[in-house]
PDB file of C-alpha atoms in Angstrom:
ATOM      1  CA  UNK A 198     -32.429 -61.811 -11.151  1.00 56.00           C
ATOM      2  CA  UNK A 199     -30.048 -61.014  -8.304  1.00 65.00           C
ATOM      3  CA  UNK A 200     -29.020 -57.115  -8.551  1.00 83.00           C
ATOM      4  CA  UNK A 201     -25.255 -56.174  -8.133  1.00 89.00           C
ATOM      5  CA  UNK A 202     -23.843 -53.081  -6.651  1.00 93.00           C
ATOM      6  CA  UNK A 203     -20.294 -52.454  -7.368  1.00 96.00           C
ATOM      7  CA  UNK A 204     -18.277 -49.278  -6.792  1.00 97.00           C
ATOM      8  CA  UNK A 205     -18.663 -46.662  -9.734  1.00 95.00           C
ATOM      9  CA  UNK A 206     -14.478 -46.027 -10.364  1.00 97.00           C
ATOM     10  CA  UNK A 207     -11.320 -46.965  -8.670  1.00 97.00           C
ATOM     11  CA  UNK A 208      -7.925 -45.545  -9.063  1.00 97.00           C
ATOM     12  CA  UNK A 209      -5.030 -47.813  -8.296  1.00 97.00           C
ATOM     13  CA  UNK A 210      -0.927 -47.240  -9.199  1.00 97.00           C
ATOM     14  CA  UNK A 211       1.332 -49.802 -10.928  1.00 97.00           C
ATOM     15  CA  UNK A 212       2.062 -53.118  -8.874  1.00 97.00           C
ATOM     16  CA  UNK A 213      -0.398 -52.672  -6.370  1.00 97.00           C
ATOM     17  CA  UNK A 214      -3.209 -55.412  -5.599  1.00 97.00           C
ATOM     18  CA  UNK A 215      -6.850 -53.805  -6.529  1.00 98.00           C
ATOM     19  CA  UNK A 216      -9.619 -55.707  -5.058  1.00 98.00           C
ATOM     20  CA  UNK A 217     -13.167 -54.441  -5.937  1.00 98.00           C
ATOM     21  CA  UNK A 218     -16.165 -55.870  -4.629  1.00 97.00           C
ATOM     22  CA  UNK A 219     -19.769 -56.682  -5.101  1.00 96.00           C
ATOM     23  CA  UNK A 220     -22.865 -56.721  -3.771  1.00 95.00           C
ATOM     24  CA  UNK A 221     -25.037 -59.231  -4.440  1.00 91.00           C
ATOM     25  CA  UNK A 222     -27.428 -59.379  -1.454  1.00 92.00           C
ATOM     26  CA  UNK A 223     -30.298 -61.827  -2.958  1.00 89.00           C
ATOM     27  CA  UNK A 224     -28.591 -64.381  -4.601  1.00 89.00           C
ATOM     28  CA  UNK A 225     -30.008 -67.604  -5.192  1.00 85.00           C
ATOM     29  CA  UNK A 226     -28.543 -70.692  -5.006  1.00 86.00           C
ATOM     30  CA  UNK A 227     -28.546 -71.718  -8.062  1.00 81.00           C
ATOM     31  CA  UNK A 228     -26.399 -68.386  -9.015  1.00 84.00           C
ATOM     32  CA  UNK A 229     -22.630 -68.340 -10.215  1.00 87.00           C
ATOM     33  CA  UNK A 230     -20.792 -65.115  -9.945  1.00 90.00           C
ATOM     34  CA  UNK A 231     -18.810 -64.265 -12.932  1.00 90.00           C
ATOM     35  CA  UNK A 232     -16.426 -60.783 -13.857  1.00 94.00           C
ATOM     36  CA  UNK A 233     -15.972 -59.455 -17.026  1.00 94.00           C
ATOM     37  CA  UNK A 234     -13.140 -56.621 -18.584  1.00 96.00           C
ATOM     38  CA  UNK A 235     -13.941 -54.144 -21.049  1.00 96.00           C
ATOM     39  CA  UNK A 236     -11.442 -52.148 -22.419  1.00 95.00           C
ATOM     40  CA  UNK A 237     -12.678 -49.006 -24.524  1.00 91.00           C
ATOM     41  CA  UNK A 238     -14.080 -49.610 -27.983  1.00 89.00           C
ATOM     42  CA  UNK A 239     -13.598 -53.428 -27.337  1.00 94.00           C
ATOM     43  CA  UNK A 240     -16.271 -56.083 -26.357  1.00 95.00           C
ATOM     44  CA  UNK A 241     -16.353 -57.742 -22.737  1.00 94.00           C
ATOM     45  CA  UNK A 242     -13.710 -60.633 -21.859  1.00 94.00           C
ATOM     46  CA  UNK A 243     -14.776 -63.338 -19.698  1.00 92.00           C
ATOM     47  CA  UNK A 244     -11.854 -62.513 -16.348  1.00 94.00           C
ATOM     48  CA  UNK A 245     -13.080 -65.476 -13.663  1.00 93.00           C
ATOM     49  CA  UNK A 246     -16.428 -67.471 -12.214  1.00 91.00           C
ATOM     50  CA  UNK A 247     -17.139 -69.256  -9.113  1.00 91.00           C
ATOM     51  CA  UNK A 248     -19.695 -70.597  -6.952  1.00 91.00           C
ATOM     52  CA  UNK A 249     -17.982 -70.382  -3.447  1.00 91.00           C
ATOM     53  CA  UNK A 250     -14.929 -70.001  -1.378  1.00 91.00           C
ATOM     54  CA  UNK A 251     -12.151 -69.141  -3.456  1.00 95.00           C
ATOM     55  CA  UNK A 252     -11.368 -69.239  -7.429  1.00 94.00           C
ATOM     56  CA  UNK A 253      -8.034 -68.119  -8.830  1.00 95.00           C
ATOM     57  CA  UNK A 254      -6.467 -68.105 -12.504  1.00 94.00           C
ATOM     58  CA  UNK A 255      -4.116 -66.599 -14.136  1.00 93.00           C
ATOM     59  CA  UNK A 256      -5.619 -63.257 -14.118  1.00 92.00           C
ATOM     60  CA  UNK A 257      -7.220 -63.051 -11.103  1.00 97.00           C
ATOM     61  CA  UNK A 258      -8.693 -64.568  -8.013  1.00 97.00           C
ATOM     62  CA  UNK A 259     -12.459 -64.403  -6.979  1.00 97.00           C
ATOM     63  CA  UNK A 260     -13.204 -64.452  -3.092  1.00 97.00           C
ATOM     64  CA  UNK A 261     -16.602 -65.458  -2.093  1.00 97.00           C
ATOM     65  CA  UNK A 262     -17.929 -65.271   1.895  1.00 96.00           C
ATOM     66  CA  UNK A 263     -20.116 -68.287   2.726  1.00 95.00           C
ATOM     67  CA  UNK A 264     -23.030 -66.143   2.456  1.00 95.00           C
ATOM     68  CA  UNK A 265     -22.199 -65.382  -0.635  1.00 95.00           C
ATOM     69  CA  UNK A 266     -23.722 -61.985  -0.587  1.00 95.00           C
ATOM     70  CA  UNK A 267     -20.831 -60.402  -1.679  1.00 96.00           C
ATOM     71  CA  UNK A 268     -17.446 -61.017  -3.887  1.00 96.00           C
ATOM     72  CA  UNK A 269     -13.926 -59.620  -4.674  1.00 98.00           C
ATOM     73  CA  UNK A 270     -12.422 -59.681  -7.388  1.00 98.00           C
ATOM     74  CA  UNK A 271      -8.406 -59.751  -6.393  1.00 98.00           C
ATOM     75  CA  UNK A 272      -5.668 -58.264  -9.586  1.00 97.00           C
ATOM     76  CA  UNK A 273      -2.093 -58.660  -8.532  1.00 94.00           C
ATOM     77  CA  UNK A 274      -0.035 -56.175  -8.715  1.00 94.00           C
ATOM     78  CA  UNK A 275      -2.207 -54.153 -11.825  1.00 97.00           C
ATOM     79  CA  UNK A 276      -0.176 -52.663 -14.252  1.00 96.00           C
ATOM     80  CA  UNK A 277      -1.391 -49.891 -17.061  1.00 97.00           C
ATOM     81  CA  UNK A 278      -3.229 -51.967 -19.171  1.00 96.00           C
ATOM     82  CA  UNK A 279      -5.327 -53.282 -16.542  1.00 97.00           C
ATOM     83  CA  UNK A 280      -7.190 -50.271 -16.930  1.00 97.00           C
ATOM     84  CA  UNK A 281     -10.382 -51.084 -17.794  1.00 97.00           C
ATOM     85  CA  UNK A 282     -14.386 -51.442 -16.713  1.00 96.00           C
ATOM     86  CA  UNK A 283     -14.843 -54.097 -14.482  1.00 97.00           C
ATOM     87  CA  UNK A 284     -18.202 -55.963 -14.466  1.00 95.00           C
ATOM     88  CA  UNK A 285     -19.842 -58.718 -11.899  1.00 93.00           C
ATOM     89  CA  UNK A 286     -23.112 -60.393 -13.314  1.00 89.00           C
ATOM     90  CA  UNK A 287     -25.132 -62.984 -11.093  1.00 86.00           C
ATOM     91  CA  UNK A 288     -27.170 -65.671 -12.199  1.00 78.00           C
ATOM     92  CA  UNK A 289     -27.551 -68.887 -13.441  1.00 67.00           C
ATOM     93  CA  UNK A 290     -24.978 -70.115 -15.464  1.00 56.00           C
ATOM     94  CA  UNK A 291     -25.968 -73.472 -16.875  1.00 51.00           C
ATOM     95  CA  UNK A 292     -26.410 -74.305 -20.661  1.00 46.00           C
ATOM     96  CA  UNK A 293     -26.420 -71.506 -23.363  1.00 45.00           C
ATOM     97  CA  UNK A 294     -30.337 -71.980 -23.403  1.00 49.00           C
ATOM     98  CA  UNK A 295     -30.509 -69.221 -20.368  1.00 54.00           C
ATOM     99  CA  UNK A 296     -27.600 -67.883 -19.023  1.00 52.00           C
ATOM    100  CA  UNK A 297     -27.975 -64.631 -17.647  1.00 59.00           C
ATOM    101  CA  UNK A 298     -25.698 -61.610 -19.045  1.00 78.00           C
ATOM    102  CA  UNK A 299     -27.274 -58.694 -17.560  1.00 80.00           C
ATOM    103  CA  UNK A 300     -24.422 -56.409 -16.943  1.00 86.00           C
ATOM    104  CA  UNK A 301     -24.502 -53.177 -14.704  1.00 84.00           C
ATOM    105  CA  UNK A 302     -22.336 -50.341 -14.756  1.00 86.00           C
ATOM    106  CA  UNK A 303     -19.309 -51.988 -13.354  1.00 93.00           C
ATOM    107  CA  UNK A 304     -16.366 -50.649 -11.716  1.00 97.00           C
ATOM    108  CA  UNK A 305     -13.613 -48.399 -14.083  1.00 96.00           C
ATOM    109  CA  UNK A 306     -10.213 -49.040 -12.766  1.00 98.00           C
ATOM    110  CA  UNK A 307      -7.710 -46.262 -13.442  1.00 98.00           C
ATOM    111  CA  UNK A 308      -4.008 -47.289 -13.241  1.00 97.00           C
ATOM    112  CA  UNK A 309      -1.760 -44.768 -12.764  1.00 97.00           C
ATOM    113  CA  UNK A 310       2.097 -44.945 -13.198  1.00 95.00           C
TER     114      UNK A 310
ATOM    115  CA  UNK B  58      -9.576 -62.980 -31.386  1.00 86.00           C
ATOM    116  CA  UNK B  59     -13.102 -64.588 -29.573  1.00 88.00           C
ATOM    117  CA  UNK B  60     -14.206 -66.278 -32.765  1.00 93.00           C
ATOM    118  CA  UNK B  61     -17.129 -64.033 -33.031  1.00 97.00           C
ATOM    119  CA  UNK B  62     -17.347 -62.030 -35.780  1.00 97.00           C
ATOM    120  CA  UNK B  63     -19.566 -58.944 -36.761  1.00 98.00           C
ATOM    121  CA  UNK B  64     -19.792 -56.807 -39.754  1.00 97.00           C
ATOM    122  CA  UNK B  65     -19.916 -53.881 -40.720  1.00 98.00           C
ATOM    123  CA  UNK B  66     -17.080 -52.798 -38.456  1.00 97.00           C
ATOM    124  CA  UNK B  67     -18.586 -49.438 -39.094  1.00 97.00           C
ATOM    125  CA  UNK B  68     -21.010 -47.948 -40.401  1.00 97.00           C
ATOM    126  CA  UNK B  69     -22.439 -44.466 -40.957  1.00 98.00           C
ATOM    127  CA  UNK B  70     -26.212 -43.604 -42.115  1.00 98.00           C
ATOM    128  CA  UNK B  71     -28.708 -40.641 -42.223  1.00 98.00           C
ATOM    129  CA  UNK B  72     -31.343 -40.362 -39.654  1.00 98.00           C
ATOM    130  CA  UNK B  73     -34.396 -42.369 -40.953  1.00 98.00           C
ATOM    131  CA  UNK B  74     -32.583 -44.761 -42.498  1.00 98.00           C
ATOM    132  CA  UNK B  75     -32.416 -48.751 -41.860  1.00 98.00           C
ATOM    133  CA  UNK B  76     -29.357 -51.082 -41.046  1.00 98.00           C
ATOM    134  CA  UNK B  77     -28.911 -54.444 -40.652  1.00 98.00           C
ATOM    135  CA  UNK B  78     -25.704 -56.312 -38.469  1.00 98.00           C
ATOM    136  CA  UNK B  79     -24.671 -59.235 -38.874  1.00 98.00           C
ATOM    137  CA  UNK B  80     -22.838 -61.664 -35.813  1.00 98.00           C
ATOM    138  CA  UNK B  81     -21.295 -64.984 -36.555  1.00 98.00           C
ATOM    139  CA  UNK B  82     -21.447 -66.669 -33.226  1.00 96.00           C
ATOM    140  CA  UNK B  83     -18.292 -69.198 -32.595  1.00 95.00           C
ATOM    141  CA  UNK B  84     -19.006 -72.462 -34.253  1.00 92.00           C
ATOM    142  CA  UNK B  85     -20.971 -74.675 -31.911  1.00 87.00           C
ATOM    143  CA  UNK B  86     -22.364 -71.790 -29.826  1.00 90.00           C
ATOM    144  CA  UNK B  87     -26.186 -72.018 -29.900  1.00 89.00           C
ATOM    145  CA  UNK B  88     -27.126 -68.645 -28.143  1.00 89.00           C
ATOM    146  CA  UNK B  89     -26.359 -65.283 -29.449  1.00 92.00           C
ATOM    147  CA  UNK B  90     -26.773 -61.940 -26.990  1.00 92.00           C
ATOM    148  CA  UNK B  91     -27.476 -58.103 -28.738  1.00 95.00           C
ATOM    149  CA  UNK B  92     -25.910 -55.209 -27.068  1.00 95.00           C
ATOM    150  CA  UNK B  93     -25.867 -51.403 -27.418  1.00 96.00           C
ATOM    151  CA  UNK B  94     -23.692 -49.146 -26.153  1.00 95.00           C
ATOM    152  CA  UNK B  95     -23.282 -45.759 -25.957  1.00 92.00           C
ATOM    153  CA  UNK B  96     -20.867 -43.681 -25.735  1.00 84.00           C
ATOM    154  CA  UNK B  97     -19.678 -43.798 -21.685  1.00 73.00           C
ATOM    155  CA  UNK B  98     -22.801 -46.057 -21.175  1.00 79.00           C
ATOM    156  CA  UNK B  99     -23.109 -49.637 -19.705  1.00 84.00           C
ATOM    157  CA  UNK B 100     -23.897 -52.372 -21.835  1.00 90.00           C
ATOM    158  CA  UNK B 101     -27.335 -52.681 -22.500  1.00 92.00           C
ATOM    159  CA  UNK B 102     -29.462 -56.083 -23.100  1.00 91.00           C
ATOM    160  CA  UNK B 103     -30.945 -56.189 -26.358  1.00 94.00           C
ATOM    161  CA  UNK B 104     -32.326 -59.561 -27.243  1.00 93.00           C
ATOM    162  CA  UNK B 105     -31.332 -63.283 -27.083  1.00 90.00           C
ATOM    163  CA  UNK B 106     -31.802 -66.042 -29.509  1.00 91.00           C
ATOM    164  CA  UNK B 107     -31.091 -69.383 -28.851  1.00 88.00           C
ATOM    165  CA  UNK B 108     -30.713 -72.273 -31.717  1.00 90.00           C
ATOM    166  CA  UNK B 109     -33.109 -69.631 -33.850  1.00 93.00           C
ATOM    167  CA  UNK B 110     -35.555 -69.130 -30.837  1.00 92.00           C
ATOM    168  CA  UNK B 111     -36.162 -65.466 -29.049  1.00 91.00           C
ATOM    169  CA  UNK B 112     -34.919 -66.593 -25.787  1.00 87.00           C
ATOM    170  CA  UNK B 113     -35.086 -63.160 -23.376  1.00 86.00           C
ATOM    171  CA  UNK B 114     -35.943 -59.641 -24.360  1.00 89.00           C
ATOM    172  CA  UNK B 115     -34.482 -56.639 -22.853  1.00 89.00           C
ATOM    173  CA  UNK B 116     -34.567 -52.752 -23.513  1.00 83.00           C
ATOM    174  CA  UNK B 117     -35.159 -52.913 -27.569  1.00 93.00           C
ATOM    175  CA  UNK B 118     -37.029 -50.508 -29.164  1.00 95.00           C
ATOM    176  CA  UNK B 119     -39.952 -51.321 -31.340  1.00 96.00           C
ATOM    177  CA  UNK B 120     -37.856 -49.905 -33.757  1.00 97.00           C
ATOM    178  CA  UNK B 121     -35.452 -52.759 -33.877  1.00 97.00           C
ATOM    179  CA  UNK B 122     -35.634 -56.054 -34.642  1.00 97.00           C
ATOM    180  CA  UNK B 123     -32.945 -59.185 -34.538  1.00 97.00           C
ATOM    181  CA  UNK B 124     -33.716 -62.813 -36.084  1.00 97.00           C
ATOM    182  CA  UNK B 125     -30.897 -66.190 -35.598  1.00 97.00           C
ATOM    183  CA  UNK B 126     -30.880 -67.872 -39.084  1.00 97.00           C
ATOM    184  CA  UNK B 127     -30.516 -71.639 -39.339  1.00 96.00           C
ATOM    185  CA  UNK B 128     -27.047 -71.713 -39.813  1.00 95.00           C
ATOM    186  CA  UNK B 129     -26.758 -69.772 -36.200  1.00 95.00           C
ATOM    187  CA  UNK B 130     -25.547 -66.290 -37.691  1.00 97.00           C
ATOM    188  CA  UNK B 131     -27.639 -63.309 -36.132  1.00 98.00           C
ATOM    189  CA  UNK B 132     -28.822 -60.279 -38.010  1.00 98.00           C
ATOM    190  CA  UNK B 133     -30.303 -57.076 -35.925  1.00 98.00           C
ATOM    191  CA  UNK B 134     -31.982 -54.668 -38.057  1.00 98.00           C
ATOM    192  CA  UNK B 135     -32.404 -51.254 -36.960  1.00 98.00           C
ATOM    193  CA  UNK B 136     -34.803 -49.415 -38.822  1.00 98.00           C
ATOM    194  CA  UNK B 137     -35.936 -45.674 -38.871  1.00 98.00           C
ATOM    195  CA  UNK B 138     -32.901 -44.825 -37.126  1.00 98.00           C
ATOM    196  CA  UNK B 139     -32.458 -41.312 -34.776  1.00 97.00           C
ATOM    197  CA  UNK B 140     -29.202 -39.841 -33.934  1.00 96.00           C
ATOM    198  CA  UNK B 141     -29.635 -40.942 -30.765  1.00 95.00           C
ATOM    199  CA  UNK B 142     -29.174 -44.612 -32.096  1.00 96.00           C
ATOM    200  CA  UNK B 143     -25.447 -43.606 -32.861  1.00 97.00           C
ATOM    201  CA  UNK B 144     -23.802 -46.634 -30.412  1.00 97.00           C
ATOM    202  CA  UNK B 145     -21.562 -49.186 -30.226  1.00 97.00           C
ATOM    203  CA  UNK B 146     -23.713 -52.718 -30.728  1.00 98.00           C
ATOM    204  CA  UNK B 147     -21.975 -55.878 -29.927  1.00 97.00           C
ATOM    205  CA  UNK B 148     -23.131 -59.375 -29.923  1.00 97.00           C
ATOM    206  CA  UNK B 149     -21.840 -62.472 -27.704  1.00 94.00           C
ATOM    207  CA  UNK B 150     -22.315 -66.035 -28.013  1.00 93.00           C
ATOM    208  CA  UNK B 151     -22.367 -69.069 -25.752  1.00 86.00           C
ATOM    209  CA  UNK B 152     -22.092 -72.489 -25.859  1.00 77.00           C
ATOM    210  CA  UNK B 153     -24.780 -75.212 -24.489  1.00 62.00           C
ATOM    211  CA  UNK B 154     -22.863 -77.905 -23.092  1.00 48.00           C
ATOM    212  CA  UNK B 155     -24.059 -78.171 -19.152  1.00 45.00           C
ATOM    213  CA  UNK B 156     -22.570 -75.945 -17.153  1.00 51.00           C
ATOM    214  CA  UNK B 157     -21.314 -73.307 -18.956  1.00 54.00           C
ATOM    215  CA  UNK B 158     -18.681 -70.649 -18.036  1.00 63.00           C
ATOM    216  CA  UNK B 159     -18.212 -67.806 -20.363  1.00 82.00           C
ATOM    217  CA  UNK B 160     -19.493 -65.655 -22.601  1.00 88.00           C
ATOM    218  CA  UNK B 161     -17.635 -64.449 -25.827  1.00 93.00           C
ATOM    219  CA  UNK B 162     -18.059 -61.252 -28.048  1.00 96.00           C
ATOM    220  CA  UNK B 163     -17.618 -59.750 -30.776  1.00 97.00           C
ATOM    221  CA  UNK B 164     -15.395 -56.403 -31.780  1.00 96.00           C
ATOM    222  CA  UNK B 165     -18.790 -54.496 -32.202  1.00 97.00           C
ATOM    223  CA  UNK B 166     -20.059 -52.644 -35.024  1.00 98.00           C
ATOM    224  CA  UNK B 167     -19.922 -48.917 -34.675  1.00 97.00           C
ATOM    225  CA  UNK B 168     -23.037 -47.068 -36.016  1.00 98.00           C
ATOM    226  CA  UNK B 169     -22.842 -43.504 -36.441  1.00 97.00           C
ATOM    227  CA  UNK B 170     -26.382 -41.648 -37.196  1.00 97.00           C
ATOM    228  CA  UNK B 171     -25.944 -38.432 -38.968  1.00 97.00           C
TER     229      UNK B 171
END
């Protein structure tokens, strides 16, 4: 189970780009890297996965070094209601059988007008 | 809406009492995750069941137990509750169909131990 380190809170202001990263040192190669919002009171929301390279959506985009041993997850210009806990989980990702979804502390983004 | 639904929304008991939630996983979705958590606390791994199996086993107390029925719906009973039980618990369910990408969870069920 590959551990994640991810900054405890970030502050950010309307319209800027907030990029947090993670730290996944010992990933294995079988691993998918996958971010999840929480907003308070509410249950996670799936944000973005990938394996390598580069992953975008309409939400966000997901850069991942060819080592792997690290990701960012990229917001465009964040508004308010982007605030929010941020999580990264690590692990195999392949039929509903295993799936990790061991989640940290994640990262609390504060938006600020 | 995630299509996973849990009840009680809320609930509120006496210390040494016992509760049972219930979590409708989407329809299809074999595998159904437990969480608890508290108040300005991570989400903590409960217990996993998987098309009625225990599949993983995190940080549960003795104290608590969960069971997937054959029609996929989860119940976790909490029994002999403290106040330090008082959490939000939320359950997630995900489909098996090869390489799967998300995760998708319920509104939680807010237990208050008094």
């Amino acid at each position: 189970l590959a551990k994640t380190t991810q900054p405890i809170s970030m502050d950010s202001y309307e319209g800027q780009e907030v990029n947090i990263t993670c730290s996944h040192n010992n990933i294995a190669t079988n691993d998918y890297i996958t971010w999840y919002q929480q907003f308070p009171s509410q249950g996670p929301r799936f944000i973005i996965q990938g394996y390598k390279t580069k992953v975008t959506n309409e939400v966000a985009s997901l850069f991942i070094p060819a080592d792997r041993k690290s990701s960012t997850l990229s917001l465009p210009r964040v508004s308010l209601s982007d605030t929010a806990v941020y999580y990264c989980l690590v692990g195999e990702n392949y039929g509903g059988s295993q799936g990790n979804l061991i989640f940290g502390k994640g990262t609390k983004l504060s938006v600020k007008p | 809406d995630s299509g996973v639904t849990q009840t009680p929304k809320h609930l509120i008991t006496a210390t040494g009492q016992r509760v049972t939630l219930r979590c409708s996983p989407r329809s299809g979705d074999l595998s159904v995750y437990w969480y608890q958590q508290s108040l300005d606390q991570g989400l903590q791994f409960l217990i996993q069941y998987y098309n009625g199996e225990e599949r993983a086993k995190g940080n549960i107390l003795e104290r608590f137990s969960a069971q997937q029925f054959p029609d996929l719906h989860s119940e976790l009973n909490l029994s002999s509750l403290e106040l330090g039980d008082s959490a939000l618990y939320f359950c997630a369910s995900k489909r098996l169909t090869g390489l799967n990408t998300e995760a998708f969870f319920g509104q939680g069920t807010r237990l208050t131990v008094v």
